[in-house]
Amino acid sequence: MKRILLLIIVLFFAFPAFASSYDIQITGNIPIADKITGLSINPETDTAVAISKETKTLYLIDTNSNAITKKITLDIIPSGVVIDTKRNSAIVSSINGDLQFINLETGGVIKTVSIKGHSELVSESITSIHSIAINPQNDLLYIGNSNSLMVLDLNTENIIKEASISNPVIDMDIDSNLGYLALVLSPGIVHLYNADTLEPITSDISSSQLPNFSSSGISVNPSTHIAVLTNSSDNSISIISLQEKALLDTIPFNEIILLNPPLLKGDSGGFSGEQPNAIAIDPVSNRAFITHKNGIVVVKLENPVPLIHTLIPES
């Protein structure tokens, strides 16, 4: 009698077409009496950084204990932040076109690099950085502003590529494995660009499936190729498959998320479920850190499901 050997190939996108929900859980909350406008994570050191535009502060957070370990006062008005994992430094962008490099061990400023005068598409007098994203595989920093995308080589500190875009960048992140740059462009629509050529791959991923969609933040897990969007306009988060280029689910942030362990909604320092904005995903633990009205909530994302790809008969 022939035996059937099940060859199981683990695929990261085994989501059935009829699926109506995406399984997530809240696993923690980090109270912060400040309005956080940017987040980034270094999974190698279990450290997150958070910025506040209003108070010009950089926070360092231990992602194991969810404790704030350091507060650094910035001398710029920050507009975005990423962690350079190779150098264990934070790169903070500013609204006046500067990039400030900060040593995460000492909290000191390493250097400041200005992009003013480096753009052929944006006037030097109005150069303002809206968002940044880093590809750690090739030391490239992606810079988004009012009408262009720029690529900065972190080794030479030169702008090596630039392309015009139709609308101002609100937020962006990169799937370095797929080579996709995921952009949220004003008024909050998701577009995919080729990270090498800066050419658009597809546009309006979400608005074509969900009218009046408006996103405020985006983060990508390059291991699962899942992008998570925050929608502050209706207090929800949306899950997008970058491989399928499709919206998987939109989840009310303050209603149906399972609280585990229970967190006090609305209380001082508790999880409010309101105004989700900045977001960063730890690709190792597959957790999303999402800012809300009272701080930062930690959300465990759905783990990929193994899919039986084929059956191989064996004698």
XYZ file of C-alpha atoms in Angstrom, residues 65-310:
246
model
C 9.851 44.929 30.124
C 8.000 47.727 28.264
C 9.837 50.200 30.481
C 11.174 53.587 29.415
C 14.920 53.443 30.054
C 16.056 56.851 28.851
C 14.764 60.261 27.743
C 16.883 62.349 25.390
C 16.138 65.998 24.683
C 16.477 66.839 20.982
C 17.561 70.180 19.577
C 15.481 69.642 16.438
C 11.749 69.251 15.794
C 11.538 65.550 14.851
C 9.414 64.297 11.969
C 10.492 60.647 11.812
C 12.847 58.086 13.331
C 14.520 54.811 12.361
C 17.146 52.641 14.011
C 20.340 51.778 12.169
C 20.805 48.289 13.625
C 24.338 47.914 12.243
C 25.579 50.952 14.135
C 23.028 50.850 16.995
C 22.126 54.458 16.367
C 18.885 56.332 15.890
C 18.407 58.502 12.811
C 15.965 61.293 13.553
C 14.624 63.420 10.716
C 13.490 66.988 11.236
C 10.963 69.293 9.655
C 13.779 71.618 8.541
C 15.522 69.021 6.378
C 18.179 67.712 8.766
C 19.037 64.164 9.805
C 20.426 63.750 13.306
C 22.347 60.586 14.187
C 22.187 59.652 17.879
C 24.236 57.062 19.759
C 21.712 54.859 21.583
C 24.193 53.856 24.285
C 25.309 57.334 25.299
C 22.396 59.424 24.032
C 24.851 61.807 22.380
C 24.572 63.284 18.902
C 27.029 61.645 16.517
C 26.495 63.993 13.598
C 23.921 66.021 11.701
C 23.457 65.676 7.945
C 21.412 68.182 5.941
C 19.595 67.269 2.731
C 19.023 70.913 1.838
C 20.323 71.677 -1.608
C 20.572 67.975 -2.526
C 17.125 67.765 -4.132
C 16.517 68.586 -7.769
C 12.741 68.409 -7.297
C 12.251 70.347 -4.062
C 13.290 73.944 -3.457
C 15.954 74.313 -0.774
C 13.834 76.891 0.999
C 10.919 74.448 1.478
C 12.810 71.184 1.979
C 11.109 69.372 4.870
C 11.408 65.703 5.713
C 8.028 64.091 6.368
C 9.102 60.483 6.949
C 12.094 58.141 6.684
C 12.637 54.388 6.266
C 15.828 52.342 6.318
C 16.969 49.267 4.406
C 19.583 47.720 6.711
C 20.651 45.243 4.038
C 22.278 47.890 1.858
C 22.659 50.941 4.131
C 20.103 53.025 2.264
C 17.858 55.606 3.876
C 14.609 56.516 2.108
C 13.416 60.090 2.615
C 9.894 61.275 1.838
C 8.747 64.875 1.661
C 6.085 66.996 -0.016
C 6.544 65.839 -3.605
C 9.563 63.561 -3.874
C 11.286 60.413 -2.669
C 15.035 60.461 -2.107
C 17.536 57.707 -1.341
C 20.532 58.535 0.843
C 23.594 56.273 0.910
C 24.484 56.123 4.616
C 28.096 55.299 3.826
C 28.780 58.251 1.521
C 25.979 60.521 2.818
C 25.061 61.316 -0.791
C 21.623 61.347 -2.381
C 21.905 58.622 -5.025
C 18.355 58.587 -6.380
C 15.256 60.767 -6.451
C 11.775 60.538 -7.940
C 8.733 62.772 -7.910
C 5.501 61.652 -6.257
C 1.953 62.881 -6.628
C 1.158 63.703 -2.996
C 3.015 64.444 0.229
C 4.330 61.470 2.201
C 2.611 60.852 5.547
C 4.524 57.728 6.541
C 6.447 54.862 4.940
C 8.273 51.605 5.571
C 10.142 49.032 3.505
C 9.884 45.294 2.912
C 13.552 44.708 2.183
C 12.942 41.079 1.170
C 10.309 41.884 -1.457
C 11.946 45.165 -2.426
C 8.727 47.107 -1.819
C 8.485 50.603 -0.388
C 5.076 51.004 1.246
C 3.947 54.631 1.294
C 1.031 56.373 2.926
C 0.439 59.427 0.768
C -1.857 62.317 1.635
C -4.784 62.166 2.315
C -4.009 58.676 3.652
C -3.899 56.230 0.743
C -1.440 53.327 0.515
C 0.858 53.013 -2.493
C 3.582 50.480 -3.261
C 6.831 51.543 -4.947
C 9.804 49.573 -6.189
C 12.567 50.283 -3.668
C 15.278 50.021 -6.343
C 13.749 52.105 -9.125
C 11.335 54.274 -7.090
C 8.702 53.419 -9.691
C 5.122 52.776 -8.534
C 4.078 49.125 -8.395
C 0.443 49.650 -7.539
C -1.679 52.315 -5.932
C -4.758 52.675 -3.782
C -4.462 49.196 -2.269
C -6.960 50.002 0.402
C -9.188 52.705 -1.034
C -10.251 50.427 -3.883
C -11.619 47.992 -1.302
C -12.662 50.308 1.495
C -14.174 53.714 0.644
C -13.126 56.755 2.678
C -10.049 54.937 3.908
C -7.548 57.236 5.585
C -4.323 55.965 7.159
C -1.923 57.835 9.403
C 0.900 55.328 9.985
C 2.357 52.172 8.466
C 4.857 49.484 9.444
C 5.983 46.326 7.651
C 7.186 42.950 8.838
C 9.595 41.872 6.058
C 9.473 38.285 7.328
C 5.716 37.862 6.924
C 5.248 40.577 4.253
C 2.382 42.004 6.278
C 1.844 45.758 6.574
C -0.189 47.182 9.431
C -1.850 50.575 9.006
C -3.186 52.851 11.704
C -6.347 54.782 10.947
C -6.727 57.585 13.462
C -9.820 58.918 11.700
C -11.929 55.940 12.817
C -9.746 54.361 15.550
C -8.933 51.199 13.635
C -5.983 49.279 12.262
C -5.842 47.573 8.872
C -3.868 44.534 7.781
C -2.452 44.379 4.242
C -0.733 41.508 2.474
C 2.093 42.964 0.413
C 2.478 39.736 -1.545
C -1.201 39.699 -2.497
C -1.365 43.500 -2.643
C -4.685 43.229 -0.867
C -6.449 44.360 2.261
C -6.970 41.411 4.625
C -8.935 43.005 7.430
C -9.740 46.219 9.261
C -10.143 45.927 13.028
C -11.773 48.492 15.347
C -8.962 49.354 17.710
C -11.206 50.145 20.682
C -13.859 47.433 20.390
C -13.036 43.891 19.371
C -9.355 43.481 20.219
C -8.967 40.865 22.944
C -7.390 42.409 26.004
C -4.861 39.908 27.308
C -4.084 40.637 30.052
C -7.041 42.974 30.712
C -6.093 46.632 30.513
C -8.175 49.453 31.921
C -9.656 51.368 29.023
C -9.791 55.112 29.321
C -8.118 55.320 32.732
C -4.971 57.370 33.190
C -2.134 55.396 31.643
C -4.482 52.674 30.431
C -5.226 51.579 26.882
C -7.669 54.086 25.458
C -8.203 52.526 22.036
C -8.274 56.027 20.603
C -6.117 57.873 18.084
C -3.807 55.082 16.843
C -1.006 56.803 14.975
C 2.681 55.859 14.860
C 3.533 52.168 14.551
C 6.578 49.891 14.440
C 6.700 46.092 14.112
C 9.293 43.872 15.777
C 9.925 41.328 12.974
C 11.360 38.728 15.350
C 8.522 38.571 17.885
C 5.899 39.700 15.317
C 4.590 42.347 17.703
C 3.326 45.763 16.707
C 3.954 48.755 18.951
C 1.186 51.276 18.281
C 0.787 54.717 19.782
C -2.581 55.757 21.172
C -4.006 58.593 23.220
C -2.397 57.486 26.490
C 0.827 55.835 25.348
C 1.944 52.810 23.330
C 0.083 49.516 23.154
C 1.812 46.216 22.306
C -0.120 44.000 19.896
C 0.734 40.391 19.063
C 0.037 39.838 15.372
C -1.331 36.677 13.813
C 1.295 34.022 13.210
C 1.580 32.623 9.672
C -0.319 29.362 9.156
C 1.441 26.369 7.550
C -0.193 25.407 4.261
C -0.241 21.934 2.703
C 1.190 22.826 -0.674
C 1.265 19.410 -2.340
